[in-house]
Coordinates of C-alpha atoms and ligand atoms in Angstrom, one line a residue:
X282 CA -200.8 -30.9 -114.2
X283 CA -200.2 -34.6 -114.1
X284 CA -200.0 -37.3 -111.4
X285 CA -199.8 -41.1 -110.8
X286 CA -202.5 -43.3 -111.2
X287 CA -201.9 -46.0 -108.0
X288 CA -201.1 -49.6 -109.6
X289 CA -205.0 -50.1 -109.3
X290 CA -206.4 -47.6 -111.7
X291 CA -206.5 -49.2 -114.9
X292 CA -206.7 -46.9 -118.1
X293 CA -210.3 -46.9 -117.7
X294 CA -211.0 -48.4 -121.5
X295 CA -209.6 -51.7 -121.0
X296 CA -211.9 -51.2 -117.8
X297 CA -214.6 -50.6 -119.3
X298 CA -214.0 -54.1 -122.1
X299 CA -212.8 -56.3 -119.5
X300 CA -215.9 -55.8 -117.2
X301 CA -218.2 -56.7 -119.2
X302 CA -216.3 -59.6 -120.6
X303 CA -216.6 -60.9 -116.8
X304 CA -218.5 -64.4 -117.2
X305 CA -220.6 -64.2 -112.8
X306 CA -220.2 -68.2 -112.8
X307 CA -222.8 -69.2 -110.1
X308 CA -224.6 -65.9 -109.4
X309 CA -226.7 -65.7 -112.3
X310 CA -230.0 -63.5 -110.8
X311 CA -228.5 -63.7 -108.0
X312 CA -229.3 -67.3 -106.8
X313 CA -228.7 -67.0 -102.9
X314 CA -231.5 -64.5 -102.4
X315 CA -235.5 -65.1 -103.1
X316 CA -236.6 -65.0 -106.8
X317 CA -239.7 -62.7 -105.9
X318 CA -237.6 -59.9 -104.4
X319 CA -235.6 -59.8 -107.4
X320 CA -238.2 -60.4 -109.8
X321 CA -241.5 -60.0 -109.0
X322 CA -243.5 -61.0 -112.2
X323 CA -240.3 -64.5 -112.4
X324 CA -242.2 -65.8 -109.5
X325 CA -244.3 -68.9 -110.0
X326 CA -247.2 -68.5 -108.4
X327 CA -248.0 -64.9 -110.6
X328 CA -250.4 -64.6 -113.6
X329 CA -248.8 -64.6 -117.2
X330 CA -248.8 -61.2 -118.0
X331 CA -251.3 -60.2 -120.1
X332 CA -253.8 -61.3 -117.1
X333 CA -252.0 -58.9 -114.8
X334 CA -252.5 -56.4 -117.2
X335 CA -256.4 -56.8 -118.1
X336 CA -256.6 -57.0 -113.9
X337 CA -254.4 -53.2 -114.0
X338 CA -256.8 -51.5 -116.0
X339 CA -259.8 -53.4 -114.6
X340 CA -258.2 -52.0 -110.8
X341 CA -257.6 -48.4 -111.7
X342 CA -260.9 -47.9 -113.3
X343 CA -262.6 -48.8 -110.1
X344 CA -260.3 -47.0 -107.9
X345 CA -260.4 -43.7 -110.2
X346 CA -263.3 -43.7 -110.0
X347 CA -263.9 -43.7 -106.5
X348 CA -260.7 -41.5 -106.2
X349 CA -262.9 -39.2 -108.6
X350 CA -266.7 -39.5 -105.9
X351 CA -264.7 -39.2 -102.7
X352 CA -262.3 -36.6 -103.6
X353 CA -262.3 -34.2 -101.1
X354 CA -263.0 -37.0 -98.4
X355 CA -259.8 -38.3 -99.7
X356 CA -256.7 -37.6 -97.0
X357 CA -253.3 -39.3 -98.2
X358 CA -253.0 -42.4 -94.5
X359 CA -249.5 -42.7 -94.8
X360 CA -246.5 -41.1 -96.0
X361 CA -244.7 -44.9 -98.2
X362 CA -246.5 -46.0 -100.6
X363 CA -246.4 -50.0 -100.8
X364 CA -243.8 -52.3 -102.3
X365 CA -243.4 -51.4 -105.6
X366 CA -241.2 -53.5 -107.9
X367 CA -237.7 -51.8 -108.9
X368 CA -238.3 -49.6 -111.6
X369 CA -238.2 -50.3 -115.9
X370 CA -234.6 -50.5 -116.8
X371 CA -234.4 -48.4 -120.2
X372 CA -231.8 -50.5 -122.4
X373 CA -229.6 -48.8 -124.1
X374 CA -227.5 -46.9 -122.2
X375 CA -224.0 -48.6 -121.4
X376 CA -222.6 -49.0 -117.7
X377 CA -219.7 -47.0 -119.3
X378 CA -222.8 -44.5 -121.0
X379 CA -224.0 -44.7 -117.2
X380 CA -221.1 -44.6 -115.6
X381 CA -219.8 -40.7 -117.6
X382 CA -223.7 -39.3 -117.6
X383 CA -222.7 -40.2 -112.7
X384 CA -219.8 -37.9 -113.9
X385 CA -220.7 -35.4 -115.6
X386 CA -223.4 -34.7 -112.2
X387 CA -220.1 -35.0 -110.6
X388 CA -219.0 -32.3 -112.4
X389 CA -222.2 -30.5 -112.2
X390 CA -222.2 -30.0 -108.7
X391 CA -218.3 -28.8 -108.0
X392 CA -218.4 -26.8 -111.2
X393 CA -221.1 -25.0 -109.4
X394 CA -219.8 -24.9 -105.8
X395 CA -216.4 -23.6 -107.7
X396 CA -218.5 -20.8 -108.8
X397 CA -220.9 -20.0 -106.1
X398 CA -218.8 -21.1 -103.3
X399 CA -214.7 -21.7 -104.0
X400 CA -212.9 -22.9 -100.9
X401 CA -215.2 -22.8 -98.6
X402 CA -216.2 -24.9 -96.5
X403 CA -220.7 -25.5 -96.6
X404 CA -222.3 -24.6 -100.1
X405 CA -225.9 -23.4 -100.2
X406 CA -227.0 -23.5 -104.4
X407 CA -230.4 -22.3 -103.5
X408 CA -228.5 -19.0 -102.6
X409 CA -225.3 -19.7 -104.4
X410 CA -223.3 -18.5 -101.5
X411 CA -220.6 -20.4 -99.3
X412 CA -219.5 -20.4 -95.4
X413 CA -216.4 -20.9 -93.4
X414 CA -216.6 -23.7 -90.6
X415 CA -213.7 -21.8 -89.3
X416 CA -211.4 -18.3 -91.0
X417 CA -210.8 -18.8 -94.1
X418 CA -212.4 -22.3 -94.0
X419 CA -211.1 -25.5 -93.8
X420 CA -211.2 -27.8 -96.6
X421 CA -214.3 -28.6 -95.8
X422 CA -215.6 -29.4 -99.8
X423 CA -212.6 -29.4 -101.4
X424 CA -210.3 -32.5 -99.9
X425 CA -213.3 -33.9 -98.9
X426 CA -213.5 -34.8 -102.9
X427 CA -209.3 -34.3 -104.0
X428 CA -209.6 -38.8 -104.7
X429 CA -213.4 -38.4 -106.5
X430 CA -211.4 -35.6 -108.4
X431 CA -208.2 -38.5 -108.9
X432 CA -210.5 -41.2 -110.0
X433 CA -212.6 -39.3 -111.7
X434 CA -209.6 -38.6 -114.0
X435 CA -210.8 -35.2 -113.7
X436 CA -207.6 -33.5 -114.2
X437 CA -208.5 -29.4 -115.0
X438 CA -210.7 -29.5 -111.2
X439 CA -207.7 -31.1 -110.2
X440 CA -205.5 -29.2 -111.1
X441 CA -207.3 -25.3 -109.3
X442 CA -208.4 -27.8 -106.2
X443 CA -204.0 -28.5 -106.0
X444 CA -203.8 -25.0 -105.8
X445 CA -205.8 -24.2 -103.3
X446 CA -204.4 -26.6 -100.8
X447 CA -200.6 -25.8 -102.0
X448 CA -201.9 -21.7 -101.1
X449 CA -204.6 -21.1 -99.2
X450 CA -205.4 -24.3 -96.8
X451 CA -203.8 -23.3 -93.0
X452 CA -205.5 -25.7 -89.7
X453 CA -203.6 -23.4 -88.2
X454 CA -207.1 -22.2 -86.8
X455 CA -207.5 -21.2 -82.8
X456 CA -211.1 -22.9 -83.3
X457 CA -212.7 -25.7 -82.3
X458 CA -213.7 -28.6 -85.0
X459 CA -214.7 -32.0 -84.7
X460 CA -212.3 -34.3 -83.9
X461 CA -214.0 -37.2 -86.6
X462 CA -215.9 -35.4 -88.7
X463 CA -211.8 -33.7 -89.6
X464 CA -210.3 -37.8 -89.0
X465 CA -212.8 -38.5 -91.5
X466 CA -213.3 -35.9 -93.7
X467 CA -210.5 -33.7 -93.6
X468 CA -207.4 -36.0 -92.3
X469 CA -209.2 -38.8 -94.4
X470 CA -209.5 -37.1 -97.6
X471 CA -205.0 -35.5 -97.4
X472 CA -204.5 -39.0 -96.6
X473 CA -206.2 -41.0 -99.9
X474 CA -205.7 -38.3 -101.8
X475 CA -201.5 -39.1 -101.4
X476 CA -201.5 -41.9 -101.7
X477 CA -204.1 -42.3 -105.2
X478 CA -200.9 -39.6 -106.0
X479 CA -198.0 -40.0 -104.2
X480 CA -198.1 -36.4 -104.1
X481 CA -196.4 -34.6 -101.3
X482 CA -197.7 -32.0 -100.3
X483 CA -201.2 -34.3 -99.9
X484 CA -199.2 -35.9 -96.5
X485 CA -197.5 -32.7 -95.5
X486 CA -200.8 -31.1 -94.2
X487 CA -202.0 -34.6 -93.5
X488 CA -199.6 -34.9 -90.9
X489 CA -199.9 -31.4 -89.9
X490 CA -203.0 -32.0 -89.4
X491 CA -202.4 -35.5 -87.3
X492 CA -200.3 -33.6 -84.9
X493 CA -203.5 -30.3 -83.9
X494 CA -205.6 -33.9 -83.6
X495 CA -203.7 -36.2 -81.2
X496 CA -204.4 -33.6 -78.7
X497 CA -208.4 -34.4 -78.3
X498 CA -206.7 -37.6 -76.9
X499 CA -205.2 -37.0 -74.3
X500 CA -208.2 -37.2 -71.4
X501 CA -207.6 -39.6 -68.3
X502 CA -209.2 -42.0 -69.8
X503 CA -207.5 -42.0 -73.5
X504 CA -210.8 -41.0 -75.4
X505 CA -210.6 -38.3 -77.4
X506 CA -212.9 -35.1 -76.7
X507 CA -215.0 -34.4 -78.9
X508 CA -214.0 -31.9 -80.5
X509 CA -210.7 -30.4 -80.2
X510 CA -208.3 -26.4 -81.3
X511 CA -206.3 -26.7 -84.2
X512 CA -204.2 -24.0 -83.3
X513 CA -202.9 -25.2 -79.0
X514 CA -204.6 -28.7 -79.5
X515 CA -206.4 -29.1 -76.7
X516 CA -209.4 -30.6 -76.4
X517 CA -212.8 -30.1 -75.0
X518 CA -215.8 -31.6 -73.7
X519 CA -219.0 -32.0 -75.4
X520 CA -220.6 -29.3 -74.2
X521 CA -224.5 -31.6 -74.1
X522 CA -224.1 -35.6 -72.9
X523 CA -223.3 -34.5 -69.7
X524 CA -219.7 -34.4 -71.6
X525 CA -219.4 -38.1 -73.3
X526 CA -218.1 -38.5 -76.5
X527 CA -220.4 -40.3 -78.9
X528 CA -219.4 -44.2 -79.2
X529 CA -218.9 -44.1 -83.4
X530 CA -216.5 -41.1 -83.4
X531 CA -214.2 -42.1 -80.7
X532 CA -214.4 -46.1 -82.7
X533 CA -213.8 -44.9 -86.3
X534 CA -210.3 -42.1 -86.6
X535 CA -208.4 -45.4 -87.0
X536 CA -208.2 -45.9 -90.4
X537 CA -206.9 -42.9 -90.0
X538 CA -204.0 -42.0 -87.9
X539 CA -202.6 -45.6 -88.0
X540 CA -202.5 -44.6 -91.5
X541 CA -200.7 -41.9 -90.0
X542 CA -198.1 -44.2 -88.1
X543 CA -197.4 -46.1 -91.1
X544 CA -197.2 -43.1 -93.1
X545 CA -194.6 -41.0 -90.5
X546 CA -193.2 -43.6 -89.3
X547 CA -194.1 -41.6 -85.8
X548 CA -196.3 -44.6 -83.8
X549 CA -198.2 -41.8 -81.6
X550 CA -200.5 -41.5 -83.7
X551 CA -201.4 -45.5 -84.3
X552 CA -201.4 -45.8 -80.2
X553 CA -203.4 -43.1 -79.7
X554 CA -205.9 -44.4 -81.4
X555 CA -205.5 -48.4 -80.9
X556 CA -206.0 -46.9 -76.9
X557 CA -209.5 -45.9 -78.3
X558 CA -210.8 -49.9 -79.2
X559 CA -208.7 -51.2 -75.5
X560 CA -210.8 -48.8 -73.7
X561 CA -214.2 -49.6 -75.0
X562 CA -213.4 -53.5 -75.1
X563 CA -212.1 -52.5 -71.9
X564 CA -216.2 -52.4 -70.9
X565 CA -217.3 -55.4 -71.8
X566 CA -220.3 -54.3 -73.8
X567 CA -222.9 -57.4 -73.4
X568 CA -223.0 -59.4 -77.2
X569 CA -220.3 -56.9 -78.2
X570 CA -223.3 -54.1 -79.4
X571 CA -222.7 -51.1 -77.9
X572 CA -223.9 -47.7 -75.9
X573 CA -223.9 -44.8 -77.9
X574 CA -221.5 -42.4 -75.7
X575 CA -218.0 -43.1 -73.4
X576 CA -216.8 -40.9 -71.0
X577 CA -213.4 -39.6 -72.4
X578 CA -212.6 -39.1 -68.6
X579 CA -213.7 -42.6 -67.8
X580 CA -213.7 -44.8 -70.0
X581 CA -217.3 -46.0 -69.2
X582 CA -220.3 -46.1 -71.3
X583 CA -222.8 -43.6 -70.5
X584 CA -226.2 -44.4 -71.2
X585 CA -227.5 -47.7 -72.4
X586 CA -229.0 -46.9 -76.2
X587 CA -227.4 -48.7 -78.3
X588 CA -228.5 -48.5 -82.5
X589 CA -226.1 -49.4 -85.7
X590 CA -227.4 -45.8 -86.1
X591 CA -226.3 -42.4 -85.6
X592 CA -223.6 -42.3 -82.9
X593 CA -223.3 -46.1 -83.0
X594 CA -223.1 -46.9 -86.9
X595 CA -219.0 -46.4 -87.8
X596 CA -217.7 -48.6 -84.9
X597 CA -219.5 -52.2 -86.1
X598 CA -217.8 -50.7 -89.5
X599 CA -214.2 -49.4 -88.3
X600 CA -213.4 -53.8 -86.3
X601 CA -213.7 -54.9 -90.0
X602 CA -211.6 -52.6 -91.7
X603 CA -208.9 -52.3 -89.4
X604 CA -208.1 -56.3 -89.2
X605 CA -208.3 -56.0 -93.4
X606 CA -206.2 -53.3 -93.2
X607 CA -203.4 -54.2 -91.2
X608 CA -203.5 -57.6 -94.3
X609 CA -205.4 -59.4 -91.3
X610 CA -203.6 -59.8 -88.9
X611 CA -204.8 -58.5 -86.3
X612 CA -207.3 -60.6 -84.9
X613 CA -208.7 -58.9 -81.6
X614 CA -210.7 -56.9 -84.3
X615 CA -212.3 -59.6 -86.8
X616 CA -212.8 -61.5 -82.9
X617 CA -215.1 -58.1 -81.9
X618 CA -216.3 -57.9 -85.2
X619 CA -217.2 -61.7 -85.1
X620 CA -218.8 -61.1 -81.6
X621 CA -220.7 -57.8 -82.5
X622 CA -222.7 -59.6 -85.3
X623 CA -223.6 -61.9 -83.2
X624 CA -225.3 -60.3 -80.4
X625 CA -226.7 -57.8 -83.8
X626 CA -228.6 -61.2 -84.9
X627 CA -229.6 -62.1 -81.3
X628 CA -230.9 -58.6 -80.2
X629 CA -231.8 -56.7 -83.3
X630 CA -231.9 -58.0 -86.6
X631 CA -235.9 -58.5 -87.2
X632 CA -238.3 -58.8 -90.0
X633 CA -241.0 -55.9 -91.6
X634 CA -244.3 -57.1 -92.1
X635 CA -245.9 -58.0 -95.1
X636 CA -243.2 -58.1 -97.2
X637 CA -241.0 -59.0 -94.6
X638 CA -238.5 -56.6 -95.2
X639 CA -234.4 -57.5 -92.7
X640 CA -233.9 -54.4 -91.0
X641 CA -231.7 -53.4 -88.2
X642 CA -233.8 -52.1 -85.2
X643 CA -232.7 -50.3 -81.9
X644 CA -232.7 -50.7 -78.4
X645 CA -233.4 -46.8 -76.6
X646 CA -233.1 -48.9 -72.9
X647 CA -230.6 -50.9 -73.8
X648 CA -230.4 -55.3 -74.3
X649 CA -233.7 -56.3 -71.9
X650 CA -235.2 -53.1 -72.9
X651 CA -238.1 -52.4 -75.0
X652 CA -237.3 -53.1 -79.0
X653 CA -238.4 -49.5 -81.4
X654 CA -238.0 -50.7 -84.8
X655 CA -236.8 -47.1 -86.1
X656 CA -234.0 -47.5 -88.9
X657 CA -231.3 -44.4 -90.1
X658 CA -230.3 -44.0 -93.5
X659 CA -227.1 -44.1 -92.1
X660 CA -227.9 -47.9 -90.6
X661 CA -228.2 -48.7 -94.3
X662 CA -223.6 -49.1 -94.4
X663 CA -223.9 -53.0 -93.0
X664 CA -225.3 -54.3 -95.9
X665 CA -222.2 -53.3 -97.5
X666 CA -220.3 -54.2 -94.9
X667 CA -222.0 -58.1 -94.3
X668 CA -220.5 -59.1 -97.4
X669 CA -217.8 -57.7 -96.8
X670 CA -217.0 -58.6 -93.6
X671 CA -218.3 -62.5 -95.2
X672 CA -215.6 -62.2 -97.8
X673 CA -212.9 -60.0 -96.8
X674 CA -212.7 -58.2 -100.0
X675 CA -212.7 -61.2 -102.5
X676 CA -215.5 -62.4 -104.2
X677 CA -218.4 -64.9 -103.2
X678 CA -216.3 -66.8 -105.5
X679 CA -213.2 -67.3 -104.8
X680 CA -214.5 -66.9 -101.6
X681 CA -216.5 -70.1 -102.0
X682 CA -213.3 -72.1 -102.8
X683 CA -211.9 -72.2 -100.1
X684 CA -212.4 -72.4 -96.6
X685 CA -216.8 -71.4 -96.8
X686 CA -218.3 -71.6 -93.6
X687 CA -222.2 -71.2 -92.6
X688 CA -221.7 -67.9 -91.0
X689 CA -220.1 -66.3 -94.2
X690 CA -222.9 -67.9 -96.3
X691 CA -225.5 -66.2 -93.8
X692 CA -223.4 -62.4 -93.4
X693 CA -223.6 -62.8 -96.8
X694 CA -226.6 -64.2 -97.7
X695 CA -228.4 -61.2 -94.8
X696 CA -226.0 -58.9 -96.4
X697 CA -228.3 -58.7 -99.6
X698 CA -231.0 -58.6 -97.0
X699 CA -230.3 -55.0 -95.6
X700 CA -228.9 -54.0 -98.7
X701 CA -232.5 -55.3 -99.9
X702 CA -234.7 -52.8 -98.0
X703 CA -232.2 -49.6 -97.7
X704 CA -232.9 -50.1 -101.5
X705 CA -237.0 -50.3 -100.8
X706 CA -236.3 -47.5 -98.8
X707 CA -236.1 -45.1 -101.8
X708 CA -238.5 -47.2 -104.1
X709 CA -241.5 -46.8 -102.5
X710 CA -241.4 -43.3 -101.5
X711 CA -242.8 -40.8 -104.3
X712 CA -239.6 -39.1 -105.4
X713 CA -238.2 -42.4 -105.2
X714 CA -235.1 -40.6 -102.5
X715 CA -235.5 -42.5 -99.6
X716 CA -235.6 -40.4 -96.3
X717 CA -232.8 -40.2 -93.7
X718 CA -235.2 -42.9 -90.6
X719 CA -237.5 -45.3 -91.6
X720 CA -240.2 -47.2 -89.2
X721 CA -240.5 -50.9 -90.3
X722 CA -243.8 -53.2 -89.6
X723 CA -243.8 -55.4 -87.0
X724 CA -246.9 -56.1 -86.2
X725 CA -248.9 -58.7 -87.5
X726 CA -252.1 -56.8 -89.0
X727 CA -253.0 -56.1 -92.3
X728 CA -251.2 -53.6 -92.8
X729 CA -249.9 -52.6 -96.6
X730 CA -246.8 -50.5 -95.9
X731 CA -243.9 -52.7 -94.1
X732 CA -242.4 -49.0 -92.8
X733 CA -243.5 -45.5 -92.5
X734 CA -242.1 -42.2 -92.9
X735 CA -242.3 -39.4 -90.1
X736 CA -242.8 -36.0 -91.3
X737 CA -239.7 -34.7 -88.9
X738 CA -237.9 -37.2 -91.4
X739 CA -239.1 -37.2 -94.0
X740 CA -235.9 -34.7 -95.7
X741 CA -232.4 -36.4 -97.5
X742 CA -229.6 -35.5 -97.1
X743 CA -228.4 -37.7 -100.4
X744 CA -226.6 -39.6 -98.0
X745 CA -224.6 -42.2 -99.5
X746 CA -224.9 -45.4 -97.2
X747 CA -228.0 -46.9 -100.2
X748 CA -224.7 -46.7 -103.0
X749 CA -221.9 -47.8 -100.7
X750 CA -223.8 -51.4 -100.0
X751 CA -225.0 -52.2 -103.6
X752 CA -221.3 -50.5 -104.7
X753 CA -219.5 -53.7 -102.6
X754 CA -222.3 -56.0 -103.2
X755 CA -222.2 -55.4 -106.7
X756 CA -218.3 -56.5 -106.5
X757 CA -218.8 -59.0 -104.0
X758 CA -222.0 -61.2 -105.7
X759 CA -221.0 -59.9 -109.2
X760 CA -225.5 -59.8 -109.7
X761 CA -226.5 -56.9 -111.8
X762 CA -229.7 -56.0 -110.1
X763 CA -227.7 -53.5 -107.9
X764 CA -226.2 -51.8 -110.7
X765 CA -229.7 -50.8 -112.1
X766 CA -230.9 -50.2 -107.9
X767 CA -228.4 -48.4 -107.8
X768 CA -228.6 -46.3 -111.2
X769 CA -232.7 -45.9 -110.1
X770 CA -232.1 -44.9 -107.3
X771 CA -229.0 -42.1 -109.5
X772 CA -231.9 -41.2 -112.2
X773 CA -234.5 -40.1 -109.2
X774 CA -231.5 -38.1 -107.8
X775 CA -230.7 -35.9 -111.2
X776 CA -234.7 -35.8 -110.8
X777 CA -235.2 -34.3 -107.6
X778 CA -231.9 -32.8 -106.4
X779 CA -230.1 -30.9 -109.2
X780 CA -231.1 -26.9 -110.1
X781 CA -231.7 -25.2 -113.1
X782 CA -228.5 -23.7 -111.5
X783 CA -226.7 -27.2 -112.1
X784 CA -226.1 -27.2 -108.8
X785 CA -227.7 -30.5 -106.3
X786 CA -228.2 -30.0 -103.1
X787 CA -231.0 -31.9 -100.4
X788 CA -234.1 -31.9 -100.0
X789 CA -236.8 -31.6 -97.1
X790 CA -239.3 -34.3 -97.7
X791 CA -239.2 -37.3 -100.3
X792 CA -243.2 -37.4 -99.9
X793 CA -243.8 -34.7 -101.7
X794 CA -243.7 -34.3 -105.5
X795 CA -241.9 -31.6 -106.4
X796 CA -239.2 -31.9 -103.2
X797 CA -239.0 -28.8 -101.6
X798 CA -234.8 -28.6 -101.6
X799 CA -232.9 -26.7 -98.9
X800 CA -230.2 -24.9 -98.9
X801 CA -227.2 -27.3 -99.0
X802 CA -225.4 -29.9 -99.9
X803 CA -223.2 -31.5 -98.4
X804 CA -219.5 -32.5 -98.4
X805 CA -220.4 -36.5 -99.1
X806 CA -222.4 -36.2 -101.9
X807 CA -219.2 -36.1 -103.3
X808 CA -217.1 -37.5 -101.4
X809 CA -219.0 -40.8 -101.1
X810 CA -222.3 -40.7 -102.7
X811 CA -221.0 -39.6 -106.2
X812 CA -218.4 -41.8 -106.0
X813 CA -220.1 -45.0 -105.1
X814 CA -222.7 -44.7 -107.9
X815 CA -218.9 -44.0 -110.2
X816 CA -217.3 -47.0 -108.9
X817 CA -220.0 -49.7 -109.5
X818 CA -220.3 -48.7 -113.0
X819 CA -217.1 -49.3 -113.2
X820 CA -214.1 -51.7 -113.6
X821 CA -214.0 -54.7 -111.0
X822 CA -210.2 -54.0 -111.0
X823 CA -209.8 -49.7 -110.2
X824 CA -209.5 -49.9 -106.1
X825 CA -210.1 -52.8 -105.1
X826 CA -211.1 -54.2 -102.3
X827 CA -208.9 -57.3 -101.5
X828 CA -206.4 -54.4 -101.7
X829 CA -208.1 -51.1 -100.5
X830 CA -210.3 -50.1 -97.5
X831 CA -212.7 -47.0 -97.7
X832 CA -212.6 -45.4 -94.5
X833 CA -216.5 -43.8 -93.1
X834 CA -216.5 -41.5 -95.9
X835 CA -215.6 -43.3 -98.8
X836 CA -211.4 -42.6 -99.1
X837 CA -209.9 -45.1 -100.3
X838 CA -206.6 -46.0 -98.5
X839 CA -204.2 -48.5 -98.8
X840 CA -205.1 -52.6 -96.7
X841 CA -201.1 -52.8 -95.3
X842 CA -198.3 -55.1 -93.2
X843 CA -197.8 -54.2 -89.5
X844 CA -194.3 -55.1 -89.6
X845 CA -191.4 -53.9 -88.7
X846 CA -192.9 -49.9 -87.7
X847 CA -195.7 -51.4 -85.3
X848 CA -197.0 -54.4 -83.2
X849 CA -201.4 -54.3 -81.9
X850 CA -200.8 -52.8 -78.6
X851 CA -202.9 -55.1 -77.0
X852 CA -205.2 -57.7 -76.7
X853 CA -208.3 -59.2 -74.9
X854 CA -208.1 -60.7 -72.1
X855 CA -210.7 -63.6 -73.3
X856 CA -211.5 -65.4 -69.9
X857 CA -213.7 -62.3 -70.1
X858 CA -215.1 -62.1 -73.4
X859 CA -219.7 -63.0 -72.9
X860 CA -220.9 -65.6 -74.5
X861 CA -224.0 -64.3 -77.1
X862 CA -225.5 -67.2 -77.4
Ligands
LIG1016 C1 -220.2 -39.4 -93.5 O1 -220.3 -38.7 -93.1 C2 -219.8 -41.1 -92.8 O2 -220.7 -41.6 -93.9 C3 -220.5 -40.9 -91.5 O3 -220.3 -42.1 -91.6 C4 -222.0 -40.9 -91.3 N1 -221.9 -39.6 -92.1 C5 -222.1 -39.1 -92.9 C6 -223.0 -39.4 -94.6 O4 -224.2 -39.9 -94.1

């Protein structure tokens, strides 16, 4: 079968030639970022290479002798190693070769899934089996991967996937599903597939699903319940957390619902989604930083815990992206985003010791309470998000030519710093894979490690956030170090998460060699991690950041004009906006 490429998807081979001819004036070597971190051996404080090598041999000899002598008593004191320079780059693989290797990893993952668990919602690669979340499945893996199949031009695989969607996929299930996950993965996946292919099948399925999801918003406040029954449309409060919904879940459905309105001309999805932001904004959270639970009945926050990791993260992503989605007309979201980023700087941004890595900490008891130096890998989307907020999708060179402010410069710089810290979450472990959570060292002590890992947090689910930031930073700055870092991470995935069967699996401990595999492959491995890796090595005019917004599951959706169908249906009461300064 064939599908039509949208106008921004160029002929691949042409595109590759184009990107390799581009000269990134003003960004050679990332001159905006600290040199010693980019190129550890280029610092003027370092001694010449020959001396370093000799000294290294001596140190190695000494350490080997000590270890051999004391071996029975040696224990591993820390689970994260010292900061390392990025691994030596092996030249010879062109960007195009690397992109093809990433495509082959996708094919291998997809073939294994197709062989072992075709059509099932979960894939268990160790037992070569799968499981459905609802009877006969809801397309969890297939629908989430449709647009990656298109972007990678995998037409045979896409044909089978489309056939499954056409003949097997039904959302008419008497079953409760998570509203957020179903929206970002299924609705987002179908809408993106429609955007890229213009195939009406995907829009029909998306509209059917959207109609089943809207019932979730019929709460007293308009905040969606955590779950909804797909057959009855009845919302269901969370069974834990006092029935409260996650803040990030309630506020990360807007891009999908609004685009569905745009495509169908039906305002209902738009209004339901928009109302959620109006309600949370009405709580006037200090410094624009929202507690991580919100009650669907009252619309009030539950508790005071603040973080940009789980349950908080994508609220901040969708503020910015809602502003971008409707061609920068909805200033209300830009204002809220700017306020929140000031709040992040004032209350959450810290630098570790000894290497001053930037990280975004947590406030378990809210503003004014003690700070926790914990950072989820989930927070790593913030590197790219800050850069995207600074240039609004343009390259930094383009953005700096007009209306560039000090704040934008600072946000771009911070985006680079957070991305680097996230890269170090990979670069400092034995496997080169990041754990789920790290704790940064804020003490002024003699510690040699900037971060440590608790045993319970040492797993890796093949999450995308760091790769996502590397992709956005590369697109915006043109600094090739982001591609090199992405390549290093990809090689660690190849080395430690690929099974003999060709499948890829999560691992349970990134500090162990070899890391024990887990019997799971998340759908976002195909939908996000491999897609962002592929785009990192693709031409920059493939899905330009000036034309699309990626939803939080990496499904590209177009930017569009609201008029004449829709308008922002609410306004902030500016008098009430709390200052963060
Ligand atoms: C994905 O479902 C989305 O990226 C979401 O925003 C966060 N969690 C996973 C990936 O880690």
